[in-house]
Structures are given as C-alpha cells and as structure tokens.
Amino acid sequence: MSRTDVTAPARATAGAGAAQRIVVGGAWLRIPSAAPGVFRVRPLPGEATASYTQRLADAYQLTLPQLLDGANITLHRHGTLPAAELHLNHNAAHHLAVLTRTPLPHLTRALPRLVPNDDAHHIAATARWKRLEAEQQPVRACTLCTRHRSHGTTDTAWVHRPPHRLVCSRHQQAAPDPRLTSPIRTGAVPELAAVNYAHQRLLRHPRTSTAWATARAITTRWYDHQQHLTHRWHTRLTRLCAANPHLTTTGSASAALLTRDLVIYPETVALARALAALPNRPHRDTGNALNLIAHRLGLPRLAGNANDPLRVFLTHTRH
C-alpha cells in the first residue's frame, strides 16, 4: 500500500477535523520536517526535553519514537525519565521548533537541556538518549500546572527546577527528589509557600549564588547530624508525611531523605539571606554574627562546637 493510497480518502473527506487526522497513523505517516504541527503544547519553565517531547507525543496520541520519526528526527539508544535525558542536535532542535510552532530561541529558554551541542547544520536531524547523574536528574512538575499546559492529556512532566522554584505556591505542590513518583502536597506546611517568595527576593542580591550554596550545605549538615533545628524539622516532616502517605511507601529511600530539601527549605533561605548581608571578614565579629543568625532562625542561640559548619564558615571564610 502506498502513501497515496492511504492519504487519498483523507483528502476526499477534508473538512473541519481533517487537520487532526493527519497524525493518527503509524510512524510512517510522517509530519513533514518543515511543517508546523496541529497542536500548541506550551513547555513548562525548566522542563526536560524528553518530558516536553513526550507530552507533545501524548497530545498527538503517538509514542515518543513515532512523534520523532514523524518529525523526521532519527532516535538513537533507549532511555527513560528521570534517569536519562533526550539530546537533540541542531537540525533536530529546529525540526522540533517548527513542529511546535515555537521559535527556537523561545523553546531553548524554556528547555534548559535543549541547547544543541553541535555547530554542524548539514547533518541529519538526530536525537540521542543520555544517562544523567543523580544530581542532574529532573524532578516531577506540579501536576495541575502540567495538565493545564497539556490540554488535559497528562499530568506528568519532569523539570530541571532551580532552587527558588522548589514549591509551586499556586497549587501547593513540590517534588524535591527525582525518586518521588508523585509530587508532595505542601498545604499542611504553609511556611513553605511563604518562604518561596522570600527566596525570589533573595535572587536580587549580588551574593545570592554563594550564600545559597553555603547555606544549603550547612543546613543539610545540621539535618543529617540532628543539630540545632531537629525538633522543628521533625514536626515539619511529620506533617508532610501525614498529608502524603506515599512518602512512607516509596521503597527507594526514606521519607526523611526524600523530603530533606523541602523540610530545611525555610531555614536554608533564612540562613542564605543572613549570610548574604554579613560584612566582609575584617569587619565581622563571629559571636555577633552567630547571634544575628540565631535570631533570623528563630533560635535563642547557636551554641555550636568548634567543628560546627556555620562556625567554621564564619571563622575561616574571607567573605
């Protein structure tokens, strides 16, 4: 059977729904590489390329390999989210942009891993699965945001979420770990949404990057070694587990580990803001700095020993 034999009836019955019927065949019924698609599927901020293309395939009721083949993109290797990401060369990224009717620069801004890693424009359009290290893996996106941007076809998406977007304040969801099979409902811990706005304001400070990295390392160490804020964090963890029973049934890791970044989030932001505002070392008094930070964290004092990570930082860092 030829392509003409298959498409002739569709041409004869062209009408209001004909545009959608051009993609319901198998992968051999190709979407021309330079032709725009029928559906507009908006990417989520920071979405993984594999996640976006899978949602696009869902909209067309195709598998991911069928969608790529229909866009004249050759797929190599096999992989699954979140352990692997889909890497497109320049021509494949261009084909995807045309299919989605989205300018490539706009698509690249939304999909941080889409940036083609080659300069050759003459080679065939190809996509390749590549494994990701644990710290590079995307996490689950907010299910309601995903469904809104997927025409109701799916509520599953994966995003490379920056730290300041840990919580979806609008829908009170978060997914701090890629091993989670569904997002965590955060309504039982309202301070998580509130501190998310404080984190947004922190981004305007020139020392944000260094202060955040330092604060997260310190609070993570406190959490793992049960220092200073253990009772508060245990209470927060208990509330999250009560509202999210699936946290206690995930076999890959404990609830305490899966929610760690979320549990320590308010104190990490508060500590980062305090560190960003500290004067340089020649004008800094360690005792006064510890008292200030204790106040910011809502503690009467920080009586850490000489090896406490915060004391070490304040004593030895130059900034």
PDB file of C-alpha atoms in Angstrom:
ATOM      1  CA  MET A   1       0.000   0.000   0.000  1.00  0.00           C
ATOM      2  CA  SER A   2       1.421   3.365  -0.963  1.00  0.00           C
ATOM      3  CA  ARG A   3       1.231   6.648   0.926  1.00  0.00           C
ATOM      4  CA  THR A   4      -1.096   7.952  -1.818  1.00  0.00           C
ATOM      5  CA  ASP A   5      -3.480   5.054  -1.208  1.00  0.00           C
ATOM      6  CA  VAL A   6      -3.629   5.903   2.473  1.00  0.00           C
ATOM      7  CA  THR A   7      -3.958   9.671   2.244  1.00  0.00           C
ATOM      8  CA  ALA A   8      -6.402   9.839  -0.706  1.00  0.00           C
ATOM      9  CA  PRO A   9      -9.502   9.123   1.458  1.00  0.00           C
ATOM     10  CA  ALA A  10      -8.388  11.815   3.909  1.00  0.00           C
ATOM     11  CA  ARG A  11      -8.200  14.367   1.102  1.00  0.00           C
ATOM     12  CA  ALA A  12     -11.613  13.332  -0.146  1.00  0.00           C
ATOM     13  CA  THR A  13     -13.182  13.880   3.291  1.00  0.00           C
ATOM     14  CA  ALA A  14     -11.325  17.065   4.130  1.00  0.00           C
ATOM     15  CA  GLY A  15     -13.275  19.286   6.469  1.00  0.00           C
ATOM     16  CA  ALA A  16     -13.181  20.843   9.906  1.00  0.00           C
ATOM     17  CA  GLY A  17     -11.494  17.801  11.501  1.00  0.00           C
ATOM     18  CA  ALA A  18      -9.078  16.942   8.702  1.00  0.00           C
ATOM     19  CA  ALA A  19      -6.154  18.764  10.307  1.00  0.00           C
ATOM     20  CA  GLN A  20      -6.152  16.404  13.276  1.00  0.00           C
ATOM     21  CA  ARG A  21      -6.416  13.222  11.195  1.00  0.00           C
ATOM     22  CA  ILE A  22      -3.030  13.682   9.534  1.00  0.00           C
ATOM     23  CA  VAL A  23      -1.215  12.386  12.621  1.00  0.00           C
ATOM     24  CA  VAL A  24      -3.266   9.391  13.706  1.00  0.00           C
ATOM     25  CA  GLY A  25      -1.475   6.880  11.511  1.00  0.00           C
ATOM     26  CA  GLY A  26       1.703   4.985  12.232  1.00  0.00           C
ATOM     27  CA  ALA A  27       5.194   6.451  12.352  1.00  0.00           C
ATOM     28  CA  TRP A  28       5.494   6.000   8.575  1.00  0.00           C
ATOM     29  CA  LEU A  29       2.865   8.730   8.065  1.00  0.00           C
ATOM     30  CA  ARG A  30       5.435  11.487   8.538  1.00  0.00           C
ATOM     31  CA  ILE A  31       4.835  15.065   9.562  1.00  0.00           C
ATOM     32  CA  PRO A  32       6.966  16.961   7.013  1.00  0.00           C
ATOM     33  CA  SER A  33      10.146  18.166   8.700  1.00  0.00           C
ATOM     34  CA  ALA A  34       9.413  21.817   7.880  1.00  0.00           C
ATOM     35  CA  ALA A  35       5.662  21.712   8.537  1.00  0.00           C
ATOM     36  CA  PRO A  36       4.085  23.077  11.721  1.00  0.00           C
ATOM     37  CA  GLY A  37       2.028  20.710  13.814  1.00  0.00           C
ATOM     38  CA  VAL A  38      -1.645  20.922  14.689  1.00  0.00           C
ATOM     39  CA  PHE A  39      -1.395  21.311  18.465  1.00  0.00           C
ATOM     40  CA  ARG A  40       0.252  24.022  20.551  1.00  0.00           C
ATOM     41  CA  VAL A  41       1.751  22.459  23.680  1.00  0.00           C
ATOM     42  CA  ARG A  42       3.430  25.001  25.953  1.00  0.00           C
ATOM     43  CA  PRO A  43       6.614  23.922  27.743  1.00  0.00           C
ATOM     44  CA  LEU A  44       6.937  24.295  31.490  1.00  0.00           C
ATOM     45  CA  PRO A  45       9.763  26.511  32.773  1.00  0.00           C
ATOM     46  CA  GLY A  46      12.881  24.382  33.063  1.00  0.00           C
ATOM     47  CA  GLU A  47      11.228  21.314  31.548  1.00  0.00           C
ATOM     48  CA  ALA A  48      13.354  18.373  30.452  1.00  0.00           C
ATOM     49  CA  THR A  49      13.492  17.966  26.668  1.00  0.00           C
ATOM     50  CA  ALA A  50      12.360  14.344  26.936  1.00  0.00           C
ATOM     51  CA  SER A  51       9.420  15.395  29.099  1.00  0.00           C
ATOM     52  CA  TYR A  52       8.268  18.070  26.666  1.00  0.00           C
ATOM     53  CA  THR A  53       8.532  15.827  23.609  1.00  0.00           C
ATOM     54  CA  GLN A  54       6.660  13.070  25.469  1.00  0.00           C
ATOM     55  CA  ARG A  55       3.836  15.477  26.329  1.00  0.00           C
ATOM     56  CA  LEU A  56       3.776  16.558  22.694  1.00  0.00           C
ATOM     57  CA  ALA A  57       3.511  12.916  21.647  1.00  0.00           C
ATOM     58  CA  ASP A  58       0.656  12.418  24.130  1.00  0.00           C
ATOM     59  CA  ALA A  59      -1.233  15.311  22.537  1.00  0.00           C
ATOM     60  CA  TYR A  60      -0.982  13.560  19.160  1.00  0.00           C
ATOM     61  CA  GLN A  61      -1.736  10.145  20.709  1.00  0.00           C
ATOM     62  CA  LEU A  62       1.608   8.830  19.499  1.00  0.00           C
ATOM     63  CA  THR A  63       4.557   7.197  21.199  1.00  0.00           C
ATOM     64  CA  LEU A  64       7.703   9.290  21.562  1.00  0.00           C
ATOM     65  CA  PRO A  65       9.577   7.347  18.821  1.00  0.00           C
ATOM     66  CA  GLN A  66       6.601   7.781  16.487  1.00  0.00           C
ATOM     67  CA  LEU A  67       6.488  11.528  17.090  1.00  0.00           C
ATOM     68  CA  LEU A  68      10.210  11.942  16.431  1.00  0.00           C
ATOM     69  CA  ASP A  69      10.036   9.766  13.338  1.00  0.00           C
ATOM     70  CA  GLY A  70       7.095  11.809  12.103  1.00  0.00           C
ATOM     71  CA  ALA A  71       9.169  14.972  12.542  1.00  0.00           C
ATOM     72  CA  ASN A  72      11.999  13.354  10.550  1.00  0.00           C
ATOM     73  CA  ILE A  73      14.229  13.018  13.637  1.00  0.00           C
ATOM     74  CA  THR A  74      16.226   9.802  13.977  1.00  0.00           C
ATOM     75  CA  LEU A  75      16.249   8.454  17.553  1.00  0.00           C
ATOM     76  CA  HIS A  76      19.295   6.600  18.904  1.00  0.00           C
ATOM     77  CA  ARG A  77      19.532   4.448  22.028  1.00  0.00           C
ATOM     78  CA  HIS A  78      16.876   3.922  24.680  1.00  0.00           C
ATOM     79  CA  GLY A  79      16.130   5.720  27.898  1.00  0.00           C
ATOM     80  CA  THR A  80      13.500   6.747  30.409  1.00  0.00           C
ATOM     81  CA  LEU A  81      12.917   9.760  32.609  1.00  0.00           C
ATOM     82  CA  PRO A  82      14.246  10.858  35.018  1.00  0.00           C
ATOM     83  CA  ALA A  83      17.383   8.725  34.719  1.00  0.00           C
ATOM     84  CA  ALA A  84      18.083   9.849  31.138  1.00  0.00           C
ATOM     85  CA  GLU A  85      17.592  12.950  29.008  1.00  0.00           C
ATOM     86  CA  LEU A  86      16.970  13.410  25.299  1.00  0.00           C
ATOM     87  CA  HIS A  87      19.704  15.374  23.486  1.00  0.00           C
ATOM     88  CA  LEU A  88      18.900  16.855  20.064  1.00  0.00           C
ATOM     89  CA  ASN A  89      21.383  18.125  17.506  1.00  0.00           C
ATOM     90  CA  HIS A  90      20.855  21.465  15.762  1.00  0.00           C
ATOM     91  CA  ASN A  91      18.672  20.157  12.944  1.00  0.00           C
ATOM     92  CA  ALA A  92      16.546  18.078  15.315  1.00  0.00           C
ATOM     93  CA  ALA A  93      16.005  21.090  17.576  1.00  0.00           C
ATOM     94  CA  HIS A  94      14.979  23.112  14.516  1.00  0.00           C
ATOM     95  CA  HIS A  95      12.506  20.403  13.437  1.00  0.00           C
ATOM     96  CA  LEU A  96      11.021  20.352  16.934  1.00  0.00           C
ATOM     97  CA  ALA A  97      10.651  24.142  16.940  1.00  0.00           C
ATOM     98  CA  VAL A  98       8.846  24.055  13.590  1.00  0.00           C
ATOM     99  CA  LEU A  99       6.575  21.221  14.700  1.00  0.00           C
ATOM    100  CA  THR A 100       5.629  23.056  17.900  1.00  0.00           C
ATOM    101  CA  ARG A 101       5.234  26.390  16.088  1.00  0.00           C
ATOM    102  CA  THR A 102       7.597  27.969  18.637  1.00  0.00           C
ATOM    103  CA  PRO A 103      10.697  29.985  17.670  1.00  0.00           C
ATOM    104  CA  LEU A 104      13.812  28.021  18.580  1.00  0.00           C
ATOM    105  CA  PRO A 105      15.199  30.758  20.904  1.00  0.00           C
ATOM    106  CA  HIS A 106      11.924  30.741  22.868  1.00  0.00           C
ATOM    107  CA  LEU A 107      11.938  26.952  23.074  1.00  0.00           C
ATOM    108  CA  THR A 108      15.574  26.936  24.191  1.00  0.00           C
ATOM    109  CA  ARG A 109      14.839  29.364  27.021  1.00  0.00           C
ATOM    110  CA  ALA A 110      12.089  27.076  28.335  1.00  0.00           C
ATOM    111  CA  LEU A 111      14.005  23.809  27.867  1.00  0.00           C
ATOM    112  CA  PRO A 112      17.445  24.233  29.501  1.00  0.00           C
ATOM    113  CA  ARG A 113      18.810  20.948  28.083  1.00  0.00           C
ATOM    114  CA  LEU A 114      17.666  21.581  24.507  1.00  0.00           C
ATOM    115  CA  VAL A 115      20.658  23.759  23.566  1.00  0.00           C
ATOM    116  CA  PRO A 116      22.282  21.865  20.666  1.00  0.00           C
ATOM    117  CA  ASN A 117      25.846  20.767  21.404  1.00  0.00           C
ATOM    118  CA  ASP A 118      26.995  20.851  17.781  1.00  0.00           C
ATOM    119  CA  ASP A 119      27.610  23.516  15.172  1.00  0.00           C
ATOM    120  CA  ALA A 120      27.044  21.397  12.080  1.00  0.00           C
ATOM    121  CA  HIS A 121      23.826  22.271  10.254  1.00  0.00           C
ATOM    122  CA  HIS A 122      24.264  19.884   7.347  1.00  0.00           C
ATOM    123  CA  ILE A 123      23.946  16.577   9.203  1.00  0.00           C
ATOM    124  CA  ALA A 124      20.724  14.631   9.630  1.00  0.00           C
ATOM    125  CA  ALA A 125      18.358  15.517  12.475  1.00  0.00           C
ATOM    126  CA  THR A 126      19.093  13.124  15.335  1.00  0.00           C
ATOM    127  CA  ALA A 127      18.077  12.646  18.961  1.00  0.00           C
ATOM    128  CA  ARG A 128      20.000  10.561  21.461  1.00  0.00           C
ATOM    129  CA  TRP A 129      19.218   9.331  24.954  1.00  0.00           C
ATOM    130  CA  LYS A 130      21.945  10.051  27.521  1.00  0.00           C
ATOM    131  CA  ARG A 131      22.035   8.935  31.138  1.00  0.00           C
ATOM    132  CA  LEU A 132      22.113  11.579  33.865  1.00  0.00           C
ATOM    133  CA  GLU A 133      23.930  11.549  37.170  1.00  0.00           C
ATOM    134  CA  ALA A 134      21.658  11.592  40.218  1.00  0.00           C
ATOM    135  CA  GLU A 135      22.294  15.278  40.914  1.00  0.00           C
ATOM    136  CA  GLN A 136      21.392  16.184  37.302  1.00  0.00           C
ATOM    137  CA  GLN A 137      18.089  14.334  37.157  1.00  0.00           C
ATOM    138  CA  PRO A 138      14.842  16.307  36.798  1.00  0.00           C
ATOM    139  CA  VAL A 139      12.004  16.133  39.309  1.00  0.00           C
ATOM    140  CA  ARG A 140       8.238  15.883  38.945  1.00  0.00           C
ATOM    141  CA  ALA A 141       6.489  19.077  37.955  1.00  0.00           C
ATOM    142  CA  CYS A 142       3.285  20.305  39.562  1.00  0.00           C
ATOM    143  CA  THR A 143       0.513  18.044  38.259  1.00  0.00           C
ATOM    144  CA  LEU A 144      -2.024  20.866  37.891  1.00  0.00           C
ATOM    145  CA  CYS A 145       0.397  23.137  36.026  1.00  0.00           C
ATOM    146  CA  THR A 146       1.247  20.217  33.749  1.00  0.00           C
ATOM    147  CA  ARG A 147      -2.348  19.331  32.985  1.00  0.00           C
ATOM    148  CA  HIS A 148      -3.129  22.967  32.191  1.00  0.00           C
ATOM    149  CA  ARG A 149      -0.301  23.090  29.645  1.00  0.00           C
ATOM    150  CA  SER A 150      -1.044  19.662  28.166  1.00  0.00           C
ATOM    151  CA  HIS A 151      -4.646  20.183  27.023  1.00  0.00           C
ATOM    152  CA  GLY A 152      -5.672  17.735  29.739  1.00  0.00           C
ATOM    153  CA  THR A 153      -3.842  14.810  28.120  1.00  0.00           C
ATOM    154  CA  THR A 154      -1.399  14.180  31.007  1.00  0.00           C
ATOM    155  CA  ASP A 155      -0.457  15.417  34.451  1.00  0.00           C
ATOM    156  CA  THR A 156       3.097  14.055  34.328  1.00  0.00           C
ATOM    157  CA  ALA A 157       6.097  16.198  33.438  1.00  0.00           C
ATOM    158  CA  TRP A 158       9.700  16.479  34.592  1.00  0.00           C
ATOM    159  CA  VAL A 159      11.566  19.734  35.168  1.00  0.00           C
ATOM    160  CA  HIS A 160      15.116  20.792  35.978  1.00  0.00           C
ATOM    161  CA  ARG A 161      13.818  23.028  38.722  1.00  0.00           C
ATOM    162  CA  PRO A 162      16.071  25.760  40.134  1.00  0.00           C
ATOM    163  CA  PRO A 163      16.175  26.013  43.949  1.00  0.00           C
ATOM    164  CA  HIS A 164      13.994  29.127  44.034  1.00  0.00           C
ATOM    165  CA  ARG A 165      11.150  27.192  42.395  1.00  0.00           C
ATOM    166  CA  LEU A 166      11.133  24.293  44.818  1.00  0.00           C
ATOM    167  CA  VAL A 167       7.459  24.857  45.652  1.00  0.00           C
ATOM    168  CA  CYS A 168       4.522  25.622  43.367  1.00  0.00           C
ATOM    169  CA  SER A 169       2.907  28.240  45.580  1.00  0.00           C
ATOM    170  CA  ARG A 170      -0.234  28.419  43.462  1.00  0.00           C
ATOM    171  CA  HIS A 171      -1.104  24.728  43.729  1.00  0.00           C
ATOM    172  CA  GLN A 172       0.850  23.898  46.924  1.00  0.00           C
ATOM    173  CA  GLN A 173       2.897  21.088  45.432  1.00  0.00           C
ATOM    174  CA  ALA A 174       6.590  20.245  45.488  1.00  0.00           C
ATOM    175  CA  ALA A 175       8.865  17.425  44.335  1.00  0.00           C
ATOM    176  CA  PRO A 176      12.338  17.845  45.833  1.00  0.00           C
ATOM    177  CA  ASP A 177      13.686  14.431  44.785  1.00  0.00           C
ATOM    178  CA  PRO A 178      13.600  12.596  41.405  1.00  0.00           C
ATOM    179  CA  ARG A 179      12.855   9.318  43.170  1.00  0.00           C
ATOM    180  CA  LEU A 180       9.389  10.554  44.115  1.00  0.00           C
ATOM    181  CA  THR A 181       6.681   9.055  41.934  1.00  0.00           C
ATOM    182  CA  SER A 182       4.294  11.964  42.560  1.00  0.00           C
ATOM    183  CA  PRO A 183       4.612  15.476  43.990  1.00  0.00           C
ATOM    184  CA  ILE A 184       4.227  16.274  47.671  1.00  0.00           C
ATOM    185  CA  ARG A 185       1.211  18.282  48.807  1.00  0.00           C
ATOM    186  CA  THR A 186       2.541  21.132  50.942  1.00  0.00           C
ATOM    187  CA  GLY A 187      -0.687  22.723  52.218  1.00  0.00           C
ATOM    188  CA  ALA A 188      -0.063  21.292  55.687  1.00  0.00           C
ATOM    189  CA  VAL A 189       3.160  23.329  55.908  1.00  0.00           C
ATOM    190  CA  PRO A 190       2.142  26.849  54.786  1.00  0.00           C
ATOM    191  CA  GLU A 191       5.535  28.357  55.594  1.00  0.00           C
ATOM    192  CA  LEU A 192       6.959  26.623  52.509  1.00  0.00           C
ATOM    193  CA  ALA A 193       4.887  28.772  50.153  1.00  0.00           C
ATOM    194  CA  ALA A 194       5.600  31.902  52.181  1.00  0.00           C
ATOM    195  CA  VAL A 195       9.359  31.403  52.152  1.00  0.00           C
ATOM    196  CA  ASN A 196       9.283  30.783  48.411  1.00  0.00           C
ATOM    197  CA  TYR A 197       8.548  34.485  47.913  1.00  0.00           C
ATOM    198  CA  ALA A 198      11.422  35.420  50.240  1.00  0.00           C
ATOM    199  CA  HIS A 199      13.702  33.274  48.106  1.00  0.00           C
ATOM    200  CA  GLN A 200      12.584  35.151  44.997  1.00  0.00           C
ATOM    201  CA  ARG A 201      13.608  38.439  46.645  1.00  0.00           C
ATOM    202  CA  LEU A 202      16.958  36.958  47.656  1.00  0.00           C
ATOM    203  CA  LEU A 203      17.801  36.425  43.984  1.00  0.00           C
ATOM    204  CA  ARG A 204      18.295  40.158  43.564  1.00  0.00           C
ATOM    205  CA  HIS A 205      21.242  40.191  45.972  1.00  0.00           C
ATOM    206  CA  PRO A 206      24.719  40.099  44.336  1.00  0.00           C
ATOM    207  CA  ARG A 207      25.918  37.362  46.724  1.00  0.00           C
ATOM    208  CA  THR A 208      22.931  35.096  46.173  1.00  0.00           C
ATOM    209  CA  SER A 209      24.727  32.203  44.487  1.00  0.00           C
ATOM    210  CA  THR A 210      27.496  31.832  47.061  1.00  0.00           C
ATOM    211  CA  ALA A 211      25.216  32.482  50.037  1.00  0.00           C
ATOM    212  CA  TRP A 212      22.654  29.898  48.872  1.00  0.00           C
ATOM    213  CA  ALA A 213      25.234  27.178  48.216  1.00  0.00           C
ATOM    214  CA  THR A 214      26.840  27.766  51.620  1.00  0.00           C
ATOM    215  CA  ALA A 215      23.544  27.891  53.481  1.00  0.00           C
ATOM    216  CA  ARG A 216      22.270  24.691  51.868  1.00  0.00           C
ATOM    217  CA  ALA A 217      25.495  22.836  52.716  1.00  0.00           C
ATOM    218  CA  ILE A 218      25.238  23.978  56.346  1.00  0.00           C
ATOM    219  CA  THR A 219      21.550  23.185  56.882  1.00  0.00           C
ATOM    220  CA  THR A 220      21.965  19.819  55.160  1.00  0.00           C
ATOM    221  CA  ARG A 221      24.784  19.004  57.572  1.00  0.00           C
ATOM    222  CA  TRP A 222      22.645  20.093  60.525  1.00  0.00           C
ATOM    223  CA  TYR A 223      19.759  17.959  59.290  1.00  0.00           C
ATOM    224  CA  ASP A 224      21.860  14.845  58.753  1.00  0.00           C
ATOM    225  CA  HIS A 225      23.536  15.193  62.157  1.00  0.00           C
ATOM    226  CA  GLN A 226      20.414  16.350  64.026  1.00  0.00           C
ATOM    227  CA  GLN A 227      21.706  19.709  65.134  1.00  0.00           C
ATOM    228  CA  HIS A 228      20.030  22.936  66.273  1.00  0.00           C
ATOM    229  CA  LEU A 229      16.648  22.612  64.497  1.00  0.00           C
ATOM    230  CA  THR A 230      15.872  18.916  64.914  1.00  0.00           C
ATOM    231  CA  HIS A 231      12.543  19.322  66.742  1.00  0.00           C
ATOM    232  CA  ARG A 232      11.222  21.878  64.255  1.00  0.00           C
ATOM    233  CA  TRP A 233      12.275  19.786  61.279  1.00  0.00           C
ATOM    234  CA  HIS A 234      10.825  16.609  62.775  1.00  0.00           C
ATOM    235  CA  THR A 235       7.474  18.360  63.237  1.00  0.00           C
ATOM    236  CA  ARG A 236       7.523  19.581  59.638  1.00  0.00           C
ATOM    237  CA  LEU A 237       8.422  16.115  58.360  1.00  0.00           C
ATOM    238  CA  THR A 238       5.588  14.558  60.373  1.00  0.00           C
ATOM    239  CA  ARG A 239       3.057  16.977  58.845  1.00  0.00           C
ATOM    240  CA  LEU A 240       4.277  16.286  55.324  1.00  0.00           C
ATOM    241  CA  CYS A 241       4.085  12.513  55.845  1.00  0.00           C
ATOM    242  CA  ALA A 242       0.573  12.774  57.294  1.00  0.00           C
ATOM    243  CA  ALA A 243      -0.602  14.701  54.214  1.00  0.00           C
ATOM    244  CA  ASN A 244       1.327  12.460  51.791  1.00  0.00           C
ATOM    245  CA  PRO A 245       1.034   8.771  52.737  1.00  0.00           C
ATOM    246  CA  HIS A 246       3.012   7.772  49.631  1.00  0.00           C
ATOM    247  CA  LEU A 247       6.173   9.137  51.278  1.00  0.00           C
ATOM    248  CA  THR A 248       6.250   6.164  53.636  1.00  0.00           C
ATOM    249  CA  THR A 249       5.711   3.592  50.885  1.00  0.00           C
ATOM    250  CA  THR A 250       8.438   4.690  48.469  1.00  0.00           C
ATOM    251  CA  GLY A 251      10.973   1.893  48.643  1.00  0.00           C
ATOM    252  CA  SER A 252      13.909   3.751  47.111  1.00  0.00           C
ATOM    253  CA  ALA A 253      14.602   5.962  50.134  1.00  0.00           C
ATOM    254  CA  SER A 254      13.196   7.064  53.481  1.00  0.00           C
ATOM    255  CA  ALA A 255      10.731   9.916  53.805  1.00  0.00           C
ATOM    256  CA  ALA A 256      13.325  11.854  55.814  1.00  0.00           C
ATOM    257  CA  LEU A 257      15.726  11.726  52.872  1.00  0.00           C
ATOM    258  CA  LEU A 258      13.156  12.288  50.121  1.00  0.00           C
ATOM    259  CA  THR A 259      11.844  15.438  51.783  1.00  0.00           C
ATOM    260  CA  ARG A 260      15.109  16.800  53.180  1.00  0.00           C
ATOM    261  CA  ASP A 261      15.445  19.788  50.836  1.00  0.00           C
ATOM    262  CA  LEU A 262      11.799  20.656  51.474  1.00  0.00           C
ATOM    263  CA  VAL A 263      11.968  20.284  55.262  1.00  0.00           C
ATOM    264  CA  ILE A 264      15.047  22.512  55.600  1.00  0.00           C
ATOM    265  CA  TYR A 265      13.915  24.995  52.942  1.00  0.00           C
ATOM    266  CA  PRO A 266      12.678  27.841  55.222  1.00  0.00           C
ATOM    267  CA  GLU A 267      15.823  27.786  57.344  1.00  0.00           C
ATOM    268  CA  THR A 268      18.076  27.498  54.303  1.00  0.00           C
ATOM    269  CA  VAL A 269      16.528  30.643  52.817  1.00  0.00           C
ATOM    270  CA  ALA A 270      16.752  32.485  56.143  1.00  0.00           C
ATOM    271  CA  LEU A 271      20.402  31.492  56.580  1.00  0.00           C
ATOM    272  CA  ALA A 272      21.237  32.434  52.979  1.00  0.00           C
ATOM    273  CA  ARG A 273      19.696  35.877  53.464  1.00  0.00           C
ATOM    274  CA  ALA A 274      21.698  36.370  56.668  1.00  0.00           C
ATOM    275  CA  LEU A 275      24.968  35.246  55.073  1.00  0.00           C
ATOM    276  CA  ALA A 276      24.412  37.490  52.050  1.00  0.00           C
ATOM    277  CA  ALA A 277      24.032  40.503  54.351  1.00  0.00           C
ATOM    278  CA  LEU A 278      27.107  39.835  56.515  1.00  0.00           C
ATOM    279  CA  PRO A 279      30.034  42.251  56.210  1.00  0.00           C
ATOM    280  CA  ASN A 280      33.390  41.031  54.909  1.00  0.00           C
ATOM    281  CA  ARG A 281      35.593  39.171  57.373  1.00  0.00           C
ATOM    282  CA  PRO A 282      37.834  42.069  58.507  1.00  0.00           C
ATOM    283  CA  HIS A 283      34.722  43.844  59.806  1.00  0.00           C
ATOM    284  CA  ARG A 284      32.940  40.782  61.155  1.00  0.00           C
ATOM    285  CA  ASP A 285      32.665  39.522  64.729  1.00  0.00           C
ATOM    286  CA  THR A 286      31.899  35.776  64.810  1.00  0.00           C
ATOM    287  CA  GLY A 287      29.938  35.978  68.049  1.00  0.00           C
ATOM    288  CA  ASN A 288      27.755  38.810  66.817  1.00  0.00           C
ATOM    289  CA  ALA A 289      27.222  37.022  63.512  1.00  0.00           C
ATOM    290  CA  LEU A 290      26.119  33.851  65.316  1.00  0.00           C
ATOM    291  CA  ASN A 291      23.682  35.841  67.448  1.00  0.00           C
ATOM    292  CA  LEU A 292      22.252  37.576  64.375  1.00  0.00           C
ATOM    293  CA  ILE A 293      21.812  34.290  62.524  1.00  0.00           C
ATOM    294  CA  ALA A 294      20.244  32.638  65.580  1.00  0.00           C
ATOM    295  CA  HIS A 295      17.711  35.473  65.669  1.00  0.00           C
ATOM    296  CA  ARG A 296      16.977  35.062  61.948  1.00  0.00           C
ATOM    297  CA  LEU A 297      16.400  31.339  62.502  1.00  0.00           C
ATOM    298  CA  GLY A 298      14.112  31.913  65.481  1.00  0.00           C
ATOM    299  CA  LEU A 299      16.532  30.331  67.959  1.00  0.00           C
ATOM    300  CA  PRO A 300      17.663  31.729  71.335  1.00  0.00           C
ATOM    301  CA  ARG A 301      21.284  30.960  70.448  1.00  0.00           C
ATOM    302  CA  LEU A 302      23.563  28.812  68.279  1.00  0.00           C
ATOM    303  CA  ALA A 303      25.891  27.048  70.681  1.00  0.00           C
ATOM    304  CA  GLY A 304      27.798  25.012  68.163  1.00  0.00           C
ATOM    305  CA  ASN A 305      31.167  23.449  68.820  1.00  0.00           C
ATOM    306  CA  ALA A 306      34.351  24.402  67.010  1.00  0.00           C
ATOM    307  CA  ASN A 307      33.541  21.941  64.194  1.00  0.00           C
ATOM    308  CA  ASP A 308      30.046  23.279  63.569  1.00  0.00           C
ATOM    309  CA  PRO A 309      29.894  24.065  59.821  1.00  0.00           C
ATOM    310  CA  LEU A 310      28.478  27.564  60.379  1.00  0.00           C
ATOM    311  CA  ARG A 311      31.154  28.480  62.908  1.00  0.00           C
ATOM    312  CA  VAL A 312      33.855  27.115  60.601  1.00  0.00           C
ATOM    313  CA  PHE A 313      32.497  29.186  57.733  1.00  0.00           C
ATOM    314  CA  LEU A 314      32.330  32.388  59.779  1.00  0.00           C
ATOM    315  CA  THR A 315      35.794  31.858  61.198  1.00  0.00           C
ATOM    316  CA  HIS A 316      37.724  30.912  58.085  1.00  0.00           C
ATOM    317  CA  THR A 317      35.979  32.377  55.062  1.00  0.00           C
ATOM    318  CA  ARG A 318      37.171  35.661  53.624  1.00  0.00           C
ATOM    319  CA  HIS A 319      33.724  36.859  52.579  1.00  0.00           C
TER     320      HIS A 319
END
